[in-house]
Every structure is written in C-alpha cells, then in structure tokens.
C-alpha cells in the first residue's frame, strides 16, 4: 500500500480476536474503497446501538459528509413532500427513502458488513424505484383521461422493467458489477424520452411540457456530473493532505449533485400539474 496516499488510511485492524479480525477482512474492501481518502473511522466490534451510531455521526471522518449530506437531503424531501398530494407525495417519500438508506449504509460500513450490505441493497434498489417513479408520474400526467389505454401500456412496460432492474440489484452488488449498475441505471433514466415524445404528441408542446423536458434533461445532466466526480476522484487526487481528502471528497460532490438532481427531477414531474 502506498504510504504517501494513506497517511490516515487503515492498512490493517490490530486485534488478537479472530472473530473481529474476520469482521475486518469482510469490511475493509468496502470501507477502504478509495485510495486517496483519509481519516476512515474503524468501529469493528462496537455494539449496534444508537450510541455507536451517534459516535460515527458526530466524529470527523471520511464518511461524515457522506452521512449528513444524504440524511439532510432525506429530511428535506420528507418535509417538502408533505406539501403535495398523492403521487407527488409518494415520489418525495421514495426519494427520501433512498437518501436516508444511503446515510445508513455509510454509517454501517464503518463497523458491520452485514448491515452495510442490507442498507446498500435498500439504497441502490431505492434509486431504481425513484427513476421509474418519475416515469409513472409522467405517464399519468400525459395520458390520464386522454389516452388511458396508452397509460396502462406504459405503466405495464415500466413495471416489468422496474422489477427486472430491482431484482438484479442484489446480484450486481454481490458480484461488484458496479459499471453494469451505472450503465443500466443510466439507460433506465433515458426511458423518459420515448415517453416524452409520445406524450407531447398527445398532450401538446406548450409551456408545461417544455419546462418538464428541460428540467428532466438537467436532472440527467446532474446525475452525470455526480458520476464523473465519483469515478474521477478528482478533489482528493488534486488536493491531497487537506479537507478535500476526508470531507469535501469526490463522494460528497457525487451526493450533492445527486441531491440537487433529485430535487430538479421532482420539479420536472410537478411541471405538468
């Protein structure tokens, strides 16, 4: 391991307890997944309770910005969703669910691999549900009481795709097919455009449909910005030895872009109200 990159990075977990050592071996490949990040917090062997969780949430470490950025985003979407009825409230709650489970998987990756895996599956599945929730809301906006037959067809197609994608999440994560995850989710995000083309032909090209299309393009662009930061590791690569290695690192900017993208995505669905 390159010691120049890993000033605070855990190279090993010192213990004579074989059980704890096994837990560390299971955990370190998900905790130490970025060779440029620093100040990882190791909590192997600590009890699973609120005190330990608060310890992780209140101590400066590389996951602190990950945890709080997504938790705050989750609370934001819950509060904002309370001002909307029906399907718009459901969309906000689904979005909040995704961000809160993300904050929890970043919590548990510090000390419990089993709970980390569970929360990661919830988080990634939630992202897929969120993507298809946009499609469902858009389908209703375009076709409800205009072409109910098309509405049911699109809902059926999106339901089948959602089941296939969500069902594949545990396999993708278990086999660490992260590129496949990114590609498949990106393709799913683009499913809105055939719907838009068809829907606008029936609904018409006006200020509402125009605003919806523009906001959805911005949503997808922001997700692309987030993926770029996560893949490039640019902040911590270019600013080693400072706050960009343990707080404002690439994963934080990935989270920020995703949060803003989700907000714009909600705005895009509301454009047709």
PDB file of C-alpha atoms in Angstrom:
ATOM      1  CA  UNK A   1       0.000   0.000   0.000  1.00  0.00           C
ATOM      2  CA  UNK A   2       1.350   3.406  -0.966  1.00  0.00           C
ATOM      3  CA  UNK A   3       2.060   5.186   2.301  1.00  0.00           C
ATOM      4  CA  UNK A   4       2.172   8.558   0.532  1.00  0.00           C
ATOM      5  CA  UNK A   5      -1.514   8.267  -0.239  1.00  0.00           C
ATOM      6  CA  UNK A   6      -2.530   6.579   3.004  1.00  0.00           C
ATOM      7  CA  UNK A   7      -1.405   8.846   5.819  1.00  0.00           C
ATOM      8  CA  UNK A   8      -4.528   8.040   7.836  1.00  0.00           C
ATOM      9  CA  UNK A   9      -5.866   5.200   5.746  1.00  0.00           C
ATOM     10  CA  UNK A  10      -6.262   1.931   7.702  1.00  0.00           C
ATOM     11  CA  UNK A  11      -3.933  -0.728   6.393  1.00  0.00           C
ATOM     12  CA  UNK A  12      -4.955  -3.289   8.998  1.00  0.00           C
ATOM     13  CA  UNK A  13      -7.022  -3.789  12.100  1.00  0.00           C
ATOM     14  CA  UNK A  14      -4.902  -4.920  15.032  1.00  0.00           C
ATOM     15  CA  UNK A  15      -6.641  -7.469  17.235  1.00  0.00           C
ATOM     16  CA  UNK A  16      -5.981 -10.914  18.679  1.00  0.00           C
ATOM     17  CA  UNK A  17      -9.655 -11.809  18.401  1.00  0.00           C
ATOM     18  CA  UNK A  18     -10.131 -13.994  15.290  1.00  0.00           C
ATOM     19  CA  UNK A  19     -13.825 -13.077  15.111  1.00  0.00           C
ATOM     20  CA  UNK A  20     -13.064  -9.360  14.987  1.00  0.00           C
ATOM     21  CA  UNK A  21     -10.251  -9.966  12.528  1.00  0.00           C
ATOM     22  CA  UNK A  22     -12.673 -11.832  10.266  1.00  0.00           C
ATOM     23  CA  UNK A  23     -15.127  -8.931  10.517  1.00  0.00           C
ATOM     24  CA  UNK A  24     -12.347  -6.573   9.484  1.00  0.00           C
ATOM     25  CA  UNK A  25     -11.410  -8.707   6.495  1.00  0.00           C
ATOM     26  CA  UNK A  26     -15.061  -8.666   5.387  1.00  0.00           C
ATOM     27  CA  UNK A  27     -15.361  -4.925   5.871  1.00  0.00           C
ATOM     28  CA  UNK A  28     -12.141  -3.416   4.619  1.00  0.00           C
ATOM     29  CA  UNK A  29     -12.795  -3.855   0.893  1.00  0.00           C
ATOM     30  CA  UNK A  30     -15.897  -1.635   1.146  1.00  0.00           C
ATOM     31  CA  UNK A  31     -14.509   0.793   3.714  1.00  0.00           C
ATOM     32  CA  UNK A  32     -11.149   1.339   2.028  1.00  0.00           C
ATOM     33  CA  UNK A  33     -12.549   1.691  -1.490  1.00  0.00           C
ATOM     34  CA  UNK A  34     -10.771   4.940  -2.344  1.00  0.00           C
ATOM     35  CA  UNK A  35      -7.008   5.045  -2.041  1.00  0.00           C
ATOM     36  CA  UNK A  36      -6.966   8.852  -1.819  1.00  0.00           C
ATOM     37  CA  UNK A  37      -9.449   9.327   1.020  1.00  0.00           C
ATOM     38  CA  UNK A  38      -8.225   9.683   4.592  1.00  0.00           C
ATOM     39  CA  UNK A  39      -9.485   9.557   8.190  1.00  0.00           C
ATOM     40  CA  UNK A  40     -11.520   6.395   7.951  1.00  0.00           C
ATOM     41  CA  UNK A  41     -13.236   5.559  11.228  1.00  0.00           C
ATOM     42  CA  UNK A  42     -12.953   1.910  12.269  1.00  0.00           C
ATOM     43  CA  UNK A  43     -15.590   0.721  14.747  1.00  0.00           C
ATOM     44  CA  UNK A  44     -15.167  -3.051  14.451  1.00  0.00           C
ATOM     45  CA  UNK A  45     -16.600  -4.895  17.461  1.00  0.00           C
ATOM     46  CA  UNK A  46     -18.662  -1.975  18.751  1.00  0.00           C
ATOM     47  CA  UNK A  47     -22.272  -2.726  19.756  1.00  0.00           C
ATOM     48  CA  UNK A  48     -25.013  -1.947  17.261  1.00  0.00           C
ATOM     49  CA  UNK A  49     -26.907   0.766  19.110  1.00  0.00           C
ATOM     50  CA  UNK A  50     -27.714   4.464  18.908  1.00  0.00           C
ATOM     51  CA  UNK A  51     -24.657   5.427  20.965  1.00  0.00           C
ATOM     52  CA  UNK A  52     -22.284   3.848  18.456  1.00  0.00           C
ATOM     53  CA  UNK A  53     -24.192   5.295  15.522  1.00  0.00           C
ATOM     54  CA  UNK A  54     -24.099   8.776  17.069  1.00  0.00           C
ATOM     55  CA  UNK A  55     -20.375   8.348  17.699  1.00  0.00           C
ATOM     56  CA  UNK A  56     -19.912   7.766  13.969  1.00  0.00           C
ATOM     57  CA  UNK A  57     -22.268  10.623  13.063  1.00  0.00           C
ATOM     58  CA  UNK A  58     -20.537  13.134  15.342  1.00  0.00           C
ATOM     59  CA  UNK A  59     -16.838  12.330  14.833  1.00  0.00           C
ATOM     60  CA  UNK A  60     -14.907  13.934  11.950  1.00  0.00           C
ATOM     61  CA  UNK A  61     -14.147  11.166   9.475  1.00  0.00           C
ATOM     62  CA  UNK A  62     -14.278  10.496   5.759  1.00  0.00           C
ATOM     63  CA  UNK A  63     -17.888   9.280   5.992  1.00  0.00           C
ATOM     64  CA  UNK A  64     -19.212  12.238   7.984  1.00  0.00           C
ATOM     65  CA  UNK A  65     -20.027  14.360   4.926  1.00  0.00           C
ATOM     66  CA  UNK A  66     -21.472  11.300   3.165  1.00  0.00           C
ATOM     67  CA  UNK A  67     -23.781  10.556   6.086  1.00  0.00           C
ATOM     68  CA  UNK A  68     -25.026  14.060   6.787  1.00  0.00           C
ATOM     69  CA  UNK A  69     -25.377  15.237   3.186  1.00  0.00           C
ATOM     70  CA  UNK A  70     -27.733  12.369   2.397  1.00  0.00           C
ATOM     71  CA  UNK A  71     -29.563  12.417   5.726  1.00  0.00           C
ATOM     72  CA  UNK A  72     -30.304  16.137   5.376  1.00  0.00           C
ATOM     73  CA  UNK A  73     -31.446  15.544   1.793  1.00  0.00           C
ATOM     74  CA  UNK A  74     -33.768  12.786   3.015  1.00  0.00           C
ATOM     75  CA  UNK A  75     -35.349  15.040   5.642  1.00  0.00           C
ATOM     76  CA  UNK A  76     -35.712  17.802   3.046  1.00  0.00           C
ATOM     77  CA  UNK A  77     -37.686  15.556   0.694  1.00  0.00           C
ATOM     78  CA  UNK A  78     -39.924  14.312   3.525  1.00  0.00           C
ATOM     79  CA  UNK A  79     -40.769  17.871   4.597  1.00  0.00           C
ATOM     80  CA  UNK A  80     -41.257  19.112   1.039  1.00  0.00           C
ATOM     81  CA  UNK A  81     -43.391  16.105   0.147  1.00  0.00           C
ATOM     82  CA  UNK A  82     -45.869  16.969   2.891  1.00  0.00           C
ATOM     83  CA  UNK A  83     -46.988  19.948   0.794  1.00  0.00           C
ATOM     84  CA  UNK A  84     -48.003  17.753  -2.148  1.00  0.00           C
ATOM     85  CA  UNK A  85     -50.862  15.308  -2.665  1.00  0.00           C
ATOM     86  CA  UNK A  86     -51.000  11.732  -3.906  1.00  0.00           C
ATOM     87  CA  UNK A  87     -48.360  10.584  -6.348  1.00  0.00           C
ATOM     88  CA  UNK A  88     -46.166  13.643  -5.767  1.00  0.00           C
ATOM     89  CA  UNK A  89     -46.018  12.913  -2.042  1.00  0.00           C
ATOM     90  CA  UNK A  90     -45.168   9.284  -2.831  1.00  0.00           C
ATOM     91  CA  UNK A  91     -42.353  10.388  -5.151  1.00  0.00           C
ATOM     92  CA  UNK A  92     -40.861  12.607  -2.438  1.00  0.00           C
ATOM     93  CA  UNK A  93     -41.057   9.817   0.155  1.00  0.00           C
ATOM     94  CA  UNK A  94     -39.375   7.351  -2.221  1.00  0.00           C
ATOM     95  CA  UNK A  95     -36.624   9.896  -2.829  1.00  0.00           C
ATOM     96  CA  UNK A  96     -36.226  10.468   0.917  1.00  0.00           C
ATOM     97  CA  UNK A  97     -36.041   6.713   1.490  1.00  0.00           C
ATOM     98  CA  UNK A  98     -33.143   6.469  -0.954  1.00  0.00           C
ATOM     99  CA  UNK A  99     -31.124   9.192   0.746  1.00  0.00           C
ATOM    100  CA  UNK A 100     -31.750   8.041   4.300  1.00  0.00           C
ATOM    101  CA  UNK A 101     -30.780   4.433   3.499  1.00  0.00           C
ATOM    102  CA  UNK A 102     -27.655   5.821   1.844  1.00  0.00           C
ATOM    103  CA  UNK A 103     -26.723   7.675   5.031  1.00  0.00           C
ATOM    104  CA  UNK A 104     -27.197   4.415   6.945  1.00  0.00           C
ATOM    105  CA  UNK A 105     -25.056   2.304   4.628  1.00  0.00           C
ATOM    106  CA  UNK A 106     -22.274   4.856   5.014  1.00  0.00           C
ATOM    107  CA  UNK A 107     -22.759   4.511   8.771  1.00  0.00           C
ATOM    108  CA  UNK A 108     -22.632   0.728   8.901  1.00  0.00           C
ATOM    109  CA  UNK A 109     -19.726   0.353   6.512  1.00  0.00           C
ATOM    110  CA  UNK A 110     -17.605   1.595   9.403  1.00  0.00           C
ATOM    111  CA  UNK A 111     -18.310  -1.420  11.567  1.00  0.00           C
ATOM    112  CA  UNK A 112     -20.831  -4.006  10.368  1.00  0.00           C
ATOM    113  CA  UNK A 113     -20.634  -5.640   6.941  1.00  0.00           C
ATOM    114  CA  UNK A 114     -23.986  -7.429   7.163  1.00  0.00           C
ATOM    115  CA  UNK A 115     -25.951  -4.255   7.902  1.00  0.00           C
ATOM    116  CA  UNK A 116     -23.876  -2.402   5.314  1.00  0.00           C
ATOM    117  CA  UNK A 117     -24.897  -4.920   2.638  1.00  0.00           C
ATOM    118  CA  UNK A 118     -28.564  -4.700   3.636  1.00  0.00           C
ATOM    119  CA  UNK A 119     -28.632  -0.900   3.581  1.00  0.00           C
ATOM    120  CA  UNK A 120     -26.674  -0.743   0.327  1.00  0.00           C
ATOM    121  CA  UNK A 121     -29.235  -3.026  -1.313  1.00  0.00           C
ATOM    122  CA  UNK A 122     -32.039  -0.819   0.008  1.00  0.00           C
ATOM    123  CA  UNK A 123     -30.270   2.296  -1.250  1.00  0.00           C
ATOM    124  CA  UNK A 124     -29.490   1.045  -4.758  1.00  0.00           C
ATOM    125  CA  UNK A 125     -32.940  -0.512  -5.130  1.00  0.00           C
ATOM    126  CA  UNK A 126     -34.388   2.807  -3.989  1.00  0.00           C
ATOM    127  CA  UNK A 127     -32.523   4.624  -6.757  1.00  0.00           C
ATOM    128  CA  UNK A 128     -34.108   2.300  -9.321  1.00  0.00           C
ATOM    129  CA  UNK A 129     -37.547   2.800  -7.777  1.00  0.00           C
ATOM    130  CA  UNK A 130     -37.022   6.561  -7.854  1.00  0.00           C
ATOM    131  CA  UNK A 131     -36.076   6.511 -11.555  1.00  0.00           C
ATOM    132  CA  UNK A 132     -39.165   4.541 -12.513  1.00  0.00           C
ATOM    133  CA  UNK A 133     -41.342   6.649 -10.215  1.00  0.00           C
ATOM    134  CA  UNK A 134     -40.585   9.607 -12.491  1.00  0.00           C
ATOM    135  CA  UNK A 135     -41.806   7.506 -15.429  1.00  0.00           C
ATOM    136  CA  UNK A 136     -45.014   6.509 -13.640  1.00  0.00           C
ATOM    137  CA  UNK A 137     -45.825  10.097 -12.638  1.00  0.00           C
ATOM    138  CA  UNK A 138     -45.036  11.355 -16.153  1.00  0.00           C
ATOM    139  CA  UNK A 139     -47.199   8.651 -17.728  1.00  0.00           C
ATOM    140  CA  UNK A 140     -50.192   9.696 -15.641  1.00  0.00           C
ATOM    141  CA  UNK A 141     -49.564  13.371 -16.433  1.00  0.00           C
ATOM    142  CA  UNK A 142     -49.514  12.785 -20.191  1.00  0.00           C
ATOM    143  CA  UNK A 143     -52.191  10.154 -20.720  1.00  0.00           C
ATOM    144  CA  UNK A 144     -54.662  10.138 -17.810  1.00  0.00           C
ATOM    145  CA  UNK A 145     -58.184  10.859 -19.121  1.00  0.00           C
ATOM    146  CA  UNK A 146     -56.728  11.430 -22.593  1.00  0.00           C
ATOM    147  CA  UNK A 147     -55.472   8.007 -23.612  1.00  0.00           C
ATOM    148  CA  UNK A 148     -55.993   5.651 -20.690  1.00  0.00           C
ATOM    149  CA  UNK A 149     -55.141   2.692 -22.928  1.00  0.00           C
ATOM    150  CA  UNK A 150     -51.652   4.091 -23.524  1.00  0.00           C
ATOM    151  CA  UNK A 151     -51.303   4.941 -19.850  1.00  0.00           C
ATOM    152  CA  UNK A 152     -51.888   1.306 -18.867  1.00  0.00           C
ATOM    153  CA  UNK A 153     -49.475   0.049 -21.536  1.00  0.00           C
ATOM    154  CA  UNK A 154     -46.675   2.364 -20.402  1.00  0.00           C
ATOM    155  CA  UNK A 155     -47.279   1.561 -16.744  1.00  0.00           C
ATOM    156  CA  UNK A 156     -47.124  -2.166 -17.530  1.00  0.00           C
ATOM    157  CA  UNK A 157     -43.880  -1.780 -19.507  1.00  0.00           C
ATOM    158  CA  UNK A 158     -42.236   0.352 -16.826  1.00  0.00           C
ATOM    159  CA  UNK A 159     -43.404  -2.080 -14.126  1.00  0.00           C
ATOM    160  CA  UNK A 160     -41.752  -5.021 -15.887  1.00  0.00           C
ATOM    161  CA  UNK A 161     -38.521  -3.056 -16.383  1.00  0.00           C
ATOM    162  CA  UNK A 162     -38.559  -1.926 -12.749  1.00  0.00           C
ATOM    163  CA  UNK A 163     -38.997  -5.498 -11.494  1.00  0.00           C
ATOM    164  CA  UNK A 164     -36.117  -6.719 -13.679  1.00  0.00           C
ATOM    165  CA  UNK A 165     -33.754  -3.936 -12.607  1.00  0.00           C
ATOM    166  CA  UNK A 166     -34.644  -4.039  -8.912  1.00  0.00           C
ATOM    167  CA  UNK A 167     -34.435  -7.834  -8.912  1.00  0.00           C
ATOM    168  CA  UNK A 168     -30.933  -7.677 -10.386  1.00  0.00           C
ATOM    169  CA  UNK A 169     -29.594  -5.299  -7.715  1.00  0.00           C
ATOM    170  CA  UNK A 170     -28.543  -7.993  -5.176  1.00  0.00           C
ATOM    171  CA  UNK A 171     -26.696  -9.902  -7.915  1.00  0.00           C
ATOM    172  CA  UNK A 172     -24.984  -6.771  -9.226  1.00  0.00           C
ATOM    173  CA  UNK A 173     -23.819  -5.763  -5.744  1.00  0.00           C
ATOM    174  CA  UNK A 174     -22.742  -9.254  -4.703  1.00  0.00           C
ATOM    175  CA  UNK A 175     -20.598  -9.638  -7.810  1.00  0.00           C
ATOM    176  CA  UNK A 176     -19.434  -5.999  -7.667  1.00  0.00           C
ATOM    177  CA  UNK A 177     -20.669  -5.250 -11.184  1.00  0.00           C
ATOM    178  CA  UNK A 178     -20.625  -1.536 -10.493  1.00  0.00           C
ATOM    179  CA  UNK A 179     -20.102  -0.491 -14.110  1.00  0.00           C
ATOM    180  CA  UNK A 180     -23.132  -2.560 -15.103  1.00  0.00           C
ATOM    181  CA  UNK A 181     -25.111  -0.836 -12.351  1.00  0.00           C
ATOM    182  CA  UNK A 182     -24.164   2.612 -13.630  1.00  0.00           C
ATOM    183  CA  UNK A 183     -24.864   1.749 -17.268  1.00  0.00           C
ATOM    184  CA  UNK A 184     -28.186   0.019 -16.578  1.00  0.00           C
ATOM    185  CA  UNK A 185     -29.429   2.823 -14.330  1.00  0.00           C
ATOM    186  CA  UNK A 186     -28.366   5.433 -16.898  1.00  0.00           C
ATOM    187  CA  UNK A 187     -30.313   3.609 -19.606  1.00  0.00           C
ATOM    188  CA  UNK A 188     -33.328   3.440 -17.287  1.00  0.00           C
ATOM    189  CA  UNK A 189     -33.120   7.200 -16.755  1.00  0.00           C
ATOM    190  CA  UNK A 190     -33.348   7.677 -20.529  1.00  0.00           C
ATOM    191  CA  UNK A 191     -36.627   5.746 -20.759  1.00  0.00           C
ATOM    192  CA  UNK A 192     -38.427   9.012 -20.096  1.00  0.00           C
ATOM    193  CA  UNK A 193     -37.571  10.390 -23.539  1.00  0.00           C
ATOM    194  CA  UNK A 194     -39.613   7.966 -25.707  1.00  0.00           C
ATOM    195  CA  UNK A 195     -42.452   8.628 -23.269  1.00  0.00           C
ATOM    196  CA  UNK A 196     -41.991  12.384 -23.695  1.00  0.00           C
ATOM    197  CA  UNK A 197     -42.048  12.143 -27.500  1.00  0.00           C
ATOM    198  CA  UNK A 198     -45.253  10.122 -27.437  1.00  0.00           C
ATOM    199  CA  UNK A 199     -46.826  12.150 -24.655  1.00  0.00           C
ATOM    200  CA  UNK A 200     -46.130  15.539 -26.214  1.00  0.00           C
ATOM    201  CA  UNK A 201     -47.783  14.406 -29.453  1.00  0.00           C
ATOM    202  CA  UNK A 202     -50.981  13.866 -27.474  1.00  0.00           C
ATOM    203  CA  UNK A 203     -50.675  16.494 -24.742  1.00  0.00           C
ATOM    204  CA  UNK A 204     -49.159  19.152 -26.960  1.00  0.00           C
ATOM    205  CA  UNK A 205     -45.976  21.235 -26.920  1.00  0.00           C
ATOM    206  CA  UNK A 206     -46.636  24.077 -24.506  1.00  0.00           C
ATOM    207  CA  UNK A 207     -45.000  25.844 -21.587  1.00  0.00           C
ATOM    208  CA  UNK A 208     -45.680  22.942 -19.204  1.00  0.00           C
ATOM    209  CA  UNK A 209     -44.315  20.157 -21.404  1.00  0.00           C
ATOM    210  CA  UNK A 210     -41.361  22.334 -22.411  1.00  0.00           C
ATOM    211  CA  UNK A 211     -40.496  23.048 -18.775  1.00  0.00           C
ATOM    212  CA  UNK A 212     -40.841  19.352 -17.951  1.00  0.00           C
ATOM    213  CA  UNK A 213     -38.445  18.310 -20.717  1.00  0.00           C
ATOM    214  CA  UNK A 214     -35.833  20.943 -19.853  1.00  0.00           C
ATOM    215  CA  UNK A 215     -35.878  20.074 -16.152  1.00  0.00           C
ATOM    216  CA  UNK A 216     -35.555  16.361 -16.868  1.00  0.00           C
ATOM    217  CA  UNK A 217     -32.537  16.964 -19.100  1.00  0.00           C
ATOM    218  CA  UNK A 218     -30.975  18.986 -16.267  1.00  0.00           C
ATOM    219  CA  UNK A 219     -31.755  16.122 -13.861  1.00  0.00           C
ATOM    220  CA  UNK A 220     -29.918  13.587 -16.002  1.00  0.00           C
ATOM    221  CA  UNK A 221     -27.028  16.015 -16.574  1.00  0.00           C
ATOM    222  CA  UNK A 222     -26.593  16.483 -12.819  1.00  0.00           C
ATOM    223  CA  UNK A 223     -26.515  12.718 -12.331  1.00  0.00           C
ATOM    224  CA  UNK A 224     -23.779  12.628 -14.966  1.00  0.00           C
ATOM    225  CA  UNK A 225     -21.807  15.273 -13.065  1.00  0.00           C
ATOM    226  CA  UNK A 226     -22.113  13.183  -9.909  1.00  0.00           C
ATOM    227  CA  UNK A 227     -20.913  10.030 -11.665  1.00  0.00           C
ATOM    228  CA  UNK A 228     -17.943  11.981 -13.054  1.00  0.00           C
ATOM    229  CA  UNK A 229     -16.864  13.084  -9.571  1.00  0.00           C
ATOM    230  CA  UNK A 230     -17.277   9.587  -8.122  1.00  0.00           C
ATOM    231  CA  UNK A 231     -15.319   7.936 -10.928  1.00  0.00           C
ATOM    232  CA  UNK A 232     -12.549  10.526 -11.292  1.00  0.00           C
ATOM    233  CA  UNK A 233     -11.818  11.030  -7.561  1.00  0.00           C
ATOM    234  CA  UNK A 234     -10.723  14.472  -8.706  1.00  0.00           C
ATOM    235  CA  UNK A 235     -10.933  16.537  -5.476  1.00  0.00           C
ATOM    236  CA  UNK A 236      -8.869  14.168  -3.327  1.00  0.00           C
ATOM    237  CA  UNK A 237      -6.420  13.413  -6.137  1.00  0.00           C
ATOM    238  CA  UNK A 238      -5.679  17.089  -6.751  1.00  0.00           C
ATOM    239  CA  UNK A 239      -5.746  18.352  -3.158  1.00  0.00           C
ATOM    240  CA  UNK A 240      -4.006  15.728  -1.046  1.00  0.00           C
ATOM    241  CA  UNK A 241      -3.360  16.414   2.604  1.00  0.00           C
ATOM    242  CA  UNK A 242      -6.380  18.603   3.265  1.00  0.00           C
ATOM    243  CA  UNK A 243     -10.112  18.776   3.771  1.00  0.00           C
ATOM    244  CA  UNK A 244     -10.756  17.556   0.215  1.00  0.00           C
ATOM    245  CA  UNK A 245      -9.364  14.150   1.199  1.00  0.00           C
ATOM    246  CA  UNK A 246     -11.674  13.441   4.111  1.00  0.00           C
ATOM    247  CA  UNK A 247     -14.675  15.806   3.887  1.00  0.00           C
ATOM    248  CA  UNK A 248     -15.242  17.522   0.531  1.00  0.00           C
ATOM    249  CA  UNK A 249     -14.086  14.492  -1.419  1.00  0.00           C
ATOM    250  CA  UNK A 250     -15.483  13.072  -4.652  1.00  0.00           C
ATOM    251  CA  UNK A 251     -18.234  11.088  -2.952  1.00  0.00           C
ATOM    252  CA  UNK A 252     -19.525  14.228  -1.222  1.00  0.00           C
ATOM    253  CA  UNK A 253     -19.801  16.054  -4.554  1.00  0.00           C
ATOM    254  CA  UNK A 254     -21.423  12.952  -6.037  1.00  0.00           C
ATOM    255  CA  UNK A 255     -24.009  13.101  -3.250  1.00  0.00           C
ATOM    256  CA  UNK A 256     -24.543  16.836  -3.699  1.00  0.00           C
ATOM    257  CA  UNK A 257     -25.080  16.536  -7.454  1.00  0.00           C
ATOM    258  CA  UNK A 258     -27.450  13.602  -6.910  1.00  0.00           C
ATOM    259  CA  UNK A 259     -29.449  15.511  -4.285  1.00  0.00           C
ATOM    260  CA  UNK A 260     -29.848  18.570  -6.496  1.00  0.00           C
ATOM    261  CA  UNK A 261     -30.656  16.265  -9.412  1.00  0.00           C
ATOM    262  CA  UNK A 262     -33.406  14.568  -7.409  1.00  0.00           C
ATOM    263  CA  UNK A 263     -34.852  17.956  -6.482  1.00  0.00           C
ATOM    264  CA  UNK A 264     -34.881  19.059 -10.115  1.00  0.00           C
ATOM    265  CA  UNK A 265     -36.385  15.683 -11.025  1.00  0.00           C
ATOM    266  CA  UNK A 266     -39.263  16.317  -8.630  1.00  0.00           C
ATOM    267  CA  UNK A 267     -39.707  19.786 -10.133  1.00  0.00           C
ATOM    268  CA  UNK A 268     -39.899  18.241 -13.604  1.00  0.00           C
ATOM    269  CA  UNK A 269     -42.781  15.975 -12.595  1.00  0.00           C
ATOM    270  CA  UNK A 270     -44.566  18.916 -10.982  1.00  0.00           C
ATOM    271  CA  UNK A 271     -44.358  20.956 -14.193  1.00  0.00           C
ATOM    272  CA  UNK A 272     -47.377  19.119 -15.617  1.00  0.00           C
ATOM    273  CA  UNK A 273     -49.654  19.716 -12.613  1.00  0.00           C
TER     274      UNK A 273
END
